[in-house]
């Protein structure tokens, strides 16, 4: 067979992730942006809290796209768990395109039944971005 069935994140699912992530950020006293993309890296939904800085929108989008493309959380670690050198991380970013890939934490894949159906990116809460993104996915889809 030359086709397969693929799951897709819905707008309702994306909005549920965003609502949970924004609530988590608010509980931490952080203003942030949250982006949800599908498996192809296309925006499904994006939101910026009132006090979040404008650059957090693009950063969140790139973190989400990175996780959707790789199927692992964004950051300096590879799928094998190895931390890349600065040179290696820069090469990954340049090869993937600076509009698509970042090597900082804050993006998580959306995995449903073992399949990556998209990614979530959070920006504005510094080192808690990844935790907040993961909390959004867990709230919408469970553990």
N, C-alpha and C. Protein backbone atom coordinates (compact mmCIF):
# COMPACT_ATOMS: atom_id res chain seq x y z
N UNK A 1 0.85 -1.18 0.00
CA UNK A 1 0.00 0.00 0.00
C UNK A 1 0.89 1.24 0.00
N UNK A 2 0.47 2.26 -0.70
CA UNK A 2 1.27 3.46 -0.86
C UNK A 2 0.74 4.66 -0.09
N UNK A 3 -0.19 4.44 0.80
CA UNK A 3 -0.72 5.54 1.62
C UNK A 3 -0.80 5.10 3.07
N UNK A 4 -0.99 6.06 3.95
CA UNK A 4 -1.21 5.76 5.36
C UNK A 4 -2.11 6.83 5.95
N UNK A 5 -2.77 6.48 7.01
CA UNK A 5 -3.62 7.42 7.72
C UNK A 5 -2.76 8.17 8.72
N UNK A 6 -2.94 9.48 8.76
CA UNK A 6 -2.15 10.30 9.67
C UNK A 6 -3.08 11.15 10.53
N UNK A 7 -2.76 11.24 11.81
CA UNK A 7 -3.53 12.11 12.71
C UNK A 7 -3.09 13.56 12.51
N UNK A 8 -4.02 14.47 12.79
CA UNK A 8 -3.73 15.91 12.71
C UNK A 8 -4.24 16.59 13.96
N UNK A 9 -3.52 17.58 14.42
CA UNK A 9 -3.99 18.37 15.56
C UNK A 9 -5.11 19.28 15.07
N UNK A 10 -6.17 19.39 15.86
CA UNK A 10 -7.29 20.26 15.51
C UNK A 10 -7.10 21.63 16.14
N UNK A 11 -7.87 22.58 15.66
CA UNK A 11 -7.86 23.91 16.27
C UNK A 11 -8.28 23.83 17.73
N UNK A 12 -9.30 23.02 18.02
CA UNK A 12 -9.74 22.86 19.41
C UNK A 12 -8.61 22.31 20.28
N UNK A 13 -7.88 21.34 19.76
CA UNK A 13 -6.75 20.77 20.50
C UNK A 13 -5.66 21.80 20.74
N UNK A 14 -5.35 22.58 19.70
CA UNK A 14 -4.34 23.63 19.82
C UNK A 14 -4.75 24.68 20.84
N UNK A 15 -6.02 25.07 20.80
CA UNK A 15 -6.50 26.08 21.74
C UNK A 15 -6.50 25.56 23.17
N UNK A 16 -6.76 24.27 23.36
CA UNK A 16 -6.70 23.67 24.70
C UNK A 16 -5.27 23.70 25.24
N UNK A 17 -4.31 23.39 24.39
CA UNK A 17 -2.90 23.44 24.78
C UNK A 17 -2.52 24.87 25.17
N UNK A 18 -2.90 25.82 24.33
CA UNK A 18 -2.57 27.22 24.59
C UNK A 18 -3.19 27.70 25.89
N UNK A 19 -4.46 27.39 26.11
CA UNK A 19 -5.13 27.84 27.34
C UNK A 19 -4.42 27.29 28.57
N UNK A 20 -4.05 26.01 28.54
CA UNK A 20 -3.37 25.40 29.69
C UNK A 20 -1.99 26.00 29.89
N UNK A 21 -1.26 26.23 28.81
CA UNK A 21 0.09 26.80 28.93
C UNK A 21 0.03 28.24 29.44
N UNK A 22 -0.90 29.03 28.93
CA UNK A 22 -1.03 30.41 29.41
C UNK A 22 -1.41 30.44 30.88
N UNK A 23 -2.29 29.54 31.30
CA UNK A 23 -2.68 29.47 32.71
C UNK A 23 -1.49 29.09 33.58
N UNK A 24 -0.66 28.15 33.11
CA UNK A 24 0.54 27.76 33.84
C UNK A 24 1.49 28.95 33.96
N UNK A 25 1.68 29.66 32.85
CA UNK A 25 2.55 30.83 32.87
C UNK A 25 2.04 31.91 33.82
N UNK A 26 0.74 32.13 33.80
CA UNK A 26 0.14 33.13 34.70
C UNK A 26 0.35 32.73 36.16
N UNK A 27 0.19 31.45 36.46
CA UNK A 27 0.41 30.96 37.83
C UNK A 27 1.85 31.19 38.28
N UNK A 28 2.77 31.22 37.33
CA UNK A 28 4.18 31.45 37.63
C UNK A 28 4.53 32.94 37.59
N UNK A 29 3.53 33.77 37.25
CA UNK A 29 3.78 35.21 37.15
C UNK A 29 4.54 35.60 35.90
N UNK A 30 4.39 34.82 34.82
CA UNK A 30 5.13 35.07 33.58
C UNK A 30 4.18 35.44 32.45
N UNK A 31 4.62 36.38 31.63
CA UNK A 31 3.91 36.75 30.41
C UNK A 31 4.62 36.04 29.27
N UNK A 32 3.87 35.34 28.43
CA UNK A 32 4.52 34.53 27.41
C UNK A 32 3.69 34.38 26.15
N UNK A 33 4.33 33.80 25.15
CA UNK A 33 3.66 33.43 23.91
C UNK A 33 3.70 31.92 23.78
N UNK A 34 2.64 31.38 23.18
CA UNK A 34 2.53 29.94 22.96
C UNK A 34 2.13 29.72 21.50
N UNK A 35 2.86 28.84 20.82
CA UNK A 35 2.54 28.51 19.43
C UNK A 35 2.32 27.01 19.32
N UNK A 36 1.35 26.63 18.50
CA UNK A 36 1.09 25.22 18.20
C UNK A 36 1.13 25.07 16.68
N UNK A 37 1.94 24.11 16.23
CA UNK A 37 2.05 23.83 14.80
C UNK A 37 1.68 22.38 14.53
N UNK A 38 1.32 22.09 13.29
CA UNK A 38 1.03 20.70 12.91
C UNK A 38 2.35 19.99 12.57
N UNK A 39 2.26 18.75 12.13
CA UNK A 39 3.46 17.96 11.86
C UNK A 39 4.31 18.55 10.74
N UNK A 40 3.71 19.34 9.87
CA UNK A 40 4.45 19.99 8.80
C UNK A 40 5.05 21.32 9.20
N UNK A 41 4.84 21.72 10.45
CA UNK A 41 5.38 22.99 10.94
C UNK A 41 4.52 24.20 10.67
N UNK A 42 3.29 23.97 10.23
CA UNK A 42 2.38 25.09 9.92
C UNK A 42 1.60 25.49 11.17
N UNK A 43 1.45 26.78 11.37
CA UNK A 43 0.74 27.30 12.55
C UNK A 43 -0.70 26.81 12.55
N UNK A 44 -1.12 26.29 13.69
CA UNK A 44 -2.52 25.95 13.92
C UNK A 44 -3.15 27.04 14.78
N UNK A 45 -2.42 27.46 15.82
CA UNK A 45 -2.88 28.55 16.68
C UNK A 45 -1.68 29.15 17.40
N UNK A 46 -1.80 30.42 17.73
CA UNK A 46 -0.73 31.11 18.44
C UNK A 46 -1.37 32.20 19.30
N UNK A 47 -0.79 32.43 20.47
CA UNK A 47 -1.32 33.47 21.36
C UNK A 47 -0.17 34.11 22.12
N UNK A 48 -0.35 35.40 22.42
CA UNK A 48 0.63 36.15 23.22
C UNK A 48 -0.12 36.82 24.35
N UNK A 49 0.32 36.58 25.60
CA UNK A 49 -0.34 37.25 26.72
C UNK A 49 -0.06 38.75 26.62
N UNK A 50 -0.92 39.52 27.24
CA UNK A 50 -0.90 40.98 27.07
C UNK A 50 0.46 41.61 27.35
N UNK A 51 1.18 41.12 28.33
CA UNK A 51 2.45 41.72 28.70
C UNK A 51 3.68 41.06 28.10
N UNK A 52 3.49 40.05 27.25
CA UNK A 52 4.64 39.35 26.67
C UNK A 52 5.32 40.22 25.63
N UNK A 53 6.63 40.14 25.59
CA UNK A 53 7.39 40.90 24.61
C UNK A 53 7.14 40.35 23.21
N UNK A 54 7.19 41.24 22.22
CA UNK A 54 6.79 40.89 20.85
C UNK A 54 7.66 39.78 20.25
N UNK A 55 8.94 39.75 20.57
CA UNK A 55 9.81 38.73 19.98
C UNK A 55 9.46 37.32 20.44
N UNK A 56 8.73 37.20 21.55
CA UNK A 56 8.38 35.87 22.05
C UNK A 56 7.48 35.11 21.08
N UNK A 57 6.75 35.84 20.24
CA UNK A 57 5.86 35.19 19.27
C UNK A 57 6.67 34.36 18.28
N UNK A 58 7.67 34.98 17.65
CA UNK A 58 8.47 34.25 16.67
C UNK A 58 9.32 33.17 17.31
N UNK A 59 9.82 33.44 18.50
CA UNK A 59 10.63 32.43 19.19
C UNK A 59 9.78 31.20 19.51
N UNK A 60 8.57 31.41 20.03
CA UNK A 60 7.67 30.29 20.34
C UNK A 60 7.36 29.49 19.08
N UNK A 61 7.10 30.18 17.99
CA UNK A 61 6.79 29.50 16.73
C UNK A 61 7.96 28.62 16.29
N UNK A 62 9.17 29.13 16.39
CA UNK A 62 10.35 28.36 15.95
C UNK A 62 10.61 27.17 16.87
N UNK A 63 10.37 27.34 18.17
CA UNK A 63 10.53 26.21 19.09
C UNK A 63 9.51 25.12 18.76
N UNK A 64 8.28 25.51 18.49
CA UNK A 64 7.24 24.54 18.13
C UNK A 64 7.61 23.80 16.86
N UNK A 65 8.06 24.54 15.87
CA UNK A 65 8.43 23.94 14.58
C UNK A 65 9.60 22.96 14.75
N UNK A 66 10.59 23.34 15.55
CA UNK A 66 11.73 22.47 15.79
C UNK A 66 11.28 21.13 16.35
N UNK A 67 10.40 21.17 17.35
CA UNK A 67 9.92 19.92 17.97
C UNK A 67 9.04 19.10 17.03
N UNK A 68 8.24 19.78 16.22
CA UNK A 68 7.41 19.06 15.25
C UNK A 68 8.28 18.34 14.22
N UNK A 69 9.34 19.00 13.77
CA UNK A 69 10.22 18.41 12.76
C UNK A 69 11.07 17.27 13.30
N UNK A 70 11.50 17.39 14.56
CA UNK A 70 12.43 16.40 15.11
C UNK A 70 11.76 15.32 15.95
N UNK A 71 10.58 15.63 16.49
CA UNK A 71 9.89 14.68 17.35
C UNK A 71 10.45 14.61 18.76
N UNK A 72 11.33 15.55 19.11
CA UNK A 72 11.91 15.62 20.46
C UNK A 72 11.85 17.07 20.94
N UNK A 73 11.97 17.29 22.25
CA UNK A 73 11.98 18.67 22.74
C UNK A 73 13.11 19.49 22.12
N UNK A 74 12.84 20.76 21.88
CA UNK A 74 13.89 21.63 21.35
C UNK A 74 14.95 21.82 22.43
N UNK A 75 16.15 22.11 22.00
CA UNK A 75 17.24 22.32 22.94
C UNK A 75 18.53 21.76 22.41
N UNK A 76 19.54 21.75 23.25
CA UNK A 76 20.86 21.33 22.80
C UNK A 76 21.08 19.83 22.74
N UNK A 77 20.09 19.02 23.16
CA UNK A 77 20.27 17.56 23.18
C UNK A 77 19.71 16.90 21.92
N UNK A 78 20.42 15.89 21.46
CA UNK A 78 19.99 15.11 20.31
C UNK A 78 18.98 14.05 20.75
N UNK A 79 18.43 13.31 19.78
CA UNK A 79 17.52 12.21 20.11
C UNK A 79 18.19 11.18 21.01
N UNK A 80 19.51 11.05 20.88
CA UNK A 80 20.26 10.10 21.70
C UNK A 80 20.56 10.65 23.09
N UNK A 81 20.23 11.94 23.32
CA UNK A 81 20.45 12.54 24.63
C UNK A 81 21.80 13.21 24.78
N UNK A 82 22.56 13.29 23.70
CA UNK A 82 23.87 13.93 23.75
C UNK A 82 23.75 15.44 23.59
N UNK A 83 24.55 16.19 24.33
CA UNK A 83 24.56 17.64 24.21
C UNK A 83 25.53 18.01 23.10
N UNK A 84 25.04 18.79 22.14
CA UNK A 84 25.87 19.19 21.01
C UNK A 84 26.81 20.34 21.36
N UNK A 85 27.92 20.41 20.64
CA UNK A 85 28.84 21.53 20.81
C UNK A 85 28.20 22.78 20.22
N UNK A 86 28.73 23.94 20.56
CA UNK A 86 28.20 25.19 20.00
C UNK A 86 28.26 25.16 18.47
N UNK A 87 29.35 24.63 17.93
CA UNK A 87 29.51 24.55 16.48
C UNK A 87 28.42 23.66 15.87
N UNK A 88 28.19 22.52 16.48
CA UNK A 88 27.18 21.58 15.98
C UNK A 88 25.78 22.20 16.05
N UNK A 89 25.47 22.87 17.15
CA UNK A 89 24.15 23.48 17.30
C UNK A 89 23.94 24.60 16.29
N UNK A 90 24.98 25.39 16.03
CA UNK A 90 24.88 26.44 15.02
C UNK A 90 24.68 25.82 13.64
N UNK A 91 25.38 24.74 13.35
CA UNK A 91 25.24 24.07 12.05
C UNK A 91 23.82 23.55 11.86
N UNK A 92 23.22 22.99 12.91
CA UNK A 92 21.84 22.49 12.83
C UNK A 92 20.88 23.64 12.53
N UNK A 93 21.06 24.75 13.23
CA UNK A 93 20.19 25.91 13.02
C UNK A 93 20.32 26.45 11.60
N UNK A 94 21.54 26.58 11.12
CA UNK A 94 21.75 27.11 9.77
C UNK A 94 21.23 26.14 8.71
N UNK A 95 21.43 24.85 8.91
CA UNK A 95 20.95 23.86 7.94
C UNK A 95 19.43 23.82 7.89
N UNK A 96 18.80 23.90 9.05
CA UNK A 96 17.33 23.86 9.11
C UNK A 96 16.69 25.18 8.73
N UNK A 97 17.46 26.25 8.81
CA UNK A 97 16.94 27.58 8.52
C UNK A 97 16.54 28.28 9.81
N UNK A 98 17.04 29.50 9.99
CA UNK A 98 16.78 30.21 11.25
C UNK A 98 15.30 30.50 11.46
N UNK A 99 14.51 30.45 10.41
CA UNK A 99 13.07 30.65 10.56
C UNK A 99 12.36 29.36 10.99
N UNK A 100 13.09 28.25 11.01
CA UNK A 100 12.48 26.95 11.32
C UNK A 100 13.01 26.29 12.58
N UNK A 101 14.28 26.44 12.87
CA UNK A 101 14.94 25.63 13.89
C UNK A 101 15.66 26.50 14.91
N UNK A 102 15.47 26.18 16.18
CA UNK A 102 16.24 26.79 17.26
C UNK A 102 16.77 25.68 18.15
N UNK A 103 17.88 25.94 18.80
CA UNK A 103 18.48 24.91 19.65
C UNK A 103 18.45 25.35 21.12
N UNK A 104 17.36 25.99 21.52
CA UNK A 104 17.13 26.34 22.92
C UNK A 104 15.87 25.63 23.38
N UNK A 105 15.79 25.34 24.67
CA UNK A 105 14.64 24.61 25.20
C UNK A 105 13.39 25.48 25.15
N UNK A 106 12.24 24.81 25.20
CA UNK A 106 10.96 25.52 25.19
C UNK A 106 9.97 24.98 24.18
N UNK A 107 10.41 24.04 23.35
CA UNK A 107 9.51 23.39 22.41
C UNK A 107 9.35 21.93 22.78
N UNK A 108 8.14 21.40 22.63
CA UNK A 108 7.91 19.97 22.87
C UNK A 108 7.06 19.41 21.73
N UNK A 109 7.31 18.15 21.36
CA UNK A 109 6.46 17.53 20.34
C UNK A 109 5.12 17.13 20.93
N UNK A 110 4.12 17.05 20.08
CA UNK A 110 2.81 16.52 20.47
C UNK A 110 2.78 15.09 19.94
N UNK A 111 2.88 14.13 20.85
CA UNK A 111 2.92 12.72 20.47
C UNK A 111 1.59 12.07 20.86
N UNK A 112 0.91 11.48 19.88
CA UNK A 112 -0.35 10.78 20.12
C UNK A 112 -0.20 9.38 19.54
N UNK A 113 -0.37 8.37 20.37
CA UNK A 113 -0.23 6.97 19.96
C UNK A 113 1.09 6.73 19.22
N UNK A 114 2.16 7.32 19.73
CA UNK A 114 3.48 7.12 19.17
C UNK A 114 3.80 7.93 17.94
N UNK A 115 2.89 8.76 17.49
CA UNK A 115 3.08 9.55 16.28
C UNK A 115 3.18 11.03 16.63
N UNK A 116 4.18 11.71 16.08
CA UNK A 116 4.31 13.15 16.29
C UNK A 116 3.33 13.86 15.36
N UNK A 117 2.35 14.54 15.95
CA UNK A 117 1.33 15.23 15.15
C UNK A 117 1.53 16.74 15.15
N UNK A 118 2.59 17.22 15.81
CA UNK A 118 2.85 18.65 15.83
C UNK A 118 3.81 19.01 16.94
N UNK A 119 3.88 20.30 17.21
CA UNK A 119 4.77 20.78 18.26
C UNK A 119 4.19 22.00 18.94
N UNK A 120 4.63 22.23 20.17
CA UNK A 120 4.24 23.39 20.96
C UNK A 120 5.50 24.13 21.34
N UNK A 121 5.48 25.45 21.20
CA UNK A 121 6.60 26.27 21.64
C UNK A 121 6.13 27.33 22.60
N UNK A 122 6.92 27.56 23.63
CA UNK A 122 6.63 28.60 24.62
C UNK A 122 7.85 29.49 24.74
N UNK A 123 7.62 30.79 24.82
CA UNK A 123 8.70 31.75 25.02
C UNK A 123 8.21 32.83 25.97
N UNK A 124 9.09 33.21 26.90
CA UNK A 124 8.77 34.29 27.83
C UNK A 124 8.95 33.90 29.28
N UNK A 125 9.18 32.63 29.55
CA UNK A 125 9.34 32.17 30.94
C UNK A 125 10.73 31.60 31.18
N UNK A 126 11.67 32.00 30.35
CA UNK A 126 13.08 31.59 30.48
C UNK A 126 13.21 30.08 30.62
N UNK A 127 13.80 29.61 31.69
CA UNK A 127 14.10 28.19 31.84
C UNK A 127 12.87 27.33 32.09
N UNK A 128 11.71 27.92 32.28
CA UNK A 128 10.48 27.15 32.50
C UNK A 128 9.69 26.95 31.21
N UNK A 129 10.14 27.48 30.09
CA UNK A 129 9.40 27.38 28.83
C UNK A 129 9.04 25.93 28.49
N UNK A 130 10.00 25.03 28.58
CA UNK A 130 9.76 23.63 28.24
C UNK A 130 8.76 22.96 29.17
N UNK A 131 8.85 23.27 30.46
CA UNK A 131 7.90 22.70 31.43
C UNK A 131 6.49 23.18 31.12
N UNK A 132 6.36 24.45 30.78
CA UNK A 132 5.04 25.03 30.49
C UNK A 132 4.47 24.42 29.22
N UNK A 133 5.30 24.26 28.19
CA UNK A 133 4.84 23.64 26.94
C UNK A 133 4.38 22.21 27.19
N UNK A 134 5.16 21.46 27.96
CA UNK A 134 4.79 20.07 28.28
C UNK A 134 3.50 20.01 29.08
N UNK A 135 3.31 20.96 29.99
CA UNK A 135 2.07 20.99 30.78
C UNK A 135 0.86 21.25 29.89
N UNK A 136 1.03 22.07 28.87
CA UNK A 136 -0.06 22.33 27.93
C UNK A 136 -0.46 21.08 27.17
N UNK A 137 0.54 20.33 26.70
CA UNK A 137 0.26 19.08 25.97
C UNK A 137 -0.39 18.07 26.89
N UNK A 138 0.12 17.94 28.10
CA UNK A 138 -0.45 16.99 29.06
C UNK A 138 -1.89 17.33 29.40
N UNK A 139 -2.18 18.62 29.58
CA UNK A 139 -3.55 19.04 29.89
C UNK A 139 -4.52 18.68 28.77
N UNK A 140 -4.06 18.78 27.53
CA UNK A 140 -4.94 18.52 26.39
C UNK A 140 -5.01 17.04 26.02
N UNK A 141 -3.89 16.34 26.10
CA UNK A 141 -3.82 14.97 25.59
C UNK A 141 -3.50 13.92 26.64
N UNK A 142 -3.25 14.33 27.87
CA UNK A 142 -2.86 13.38 28.91
C UNK A 142 -1.37 13.09 28.84
N UNK A 143 -0.92 12.23 29.73
CA UNK A 143 0.52 11.93 29.82
C UNK A 143 1.01 11.12 28.65
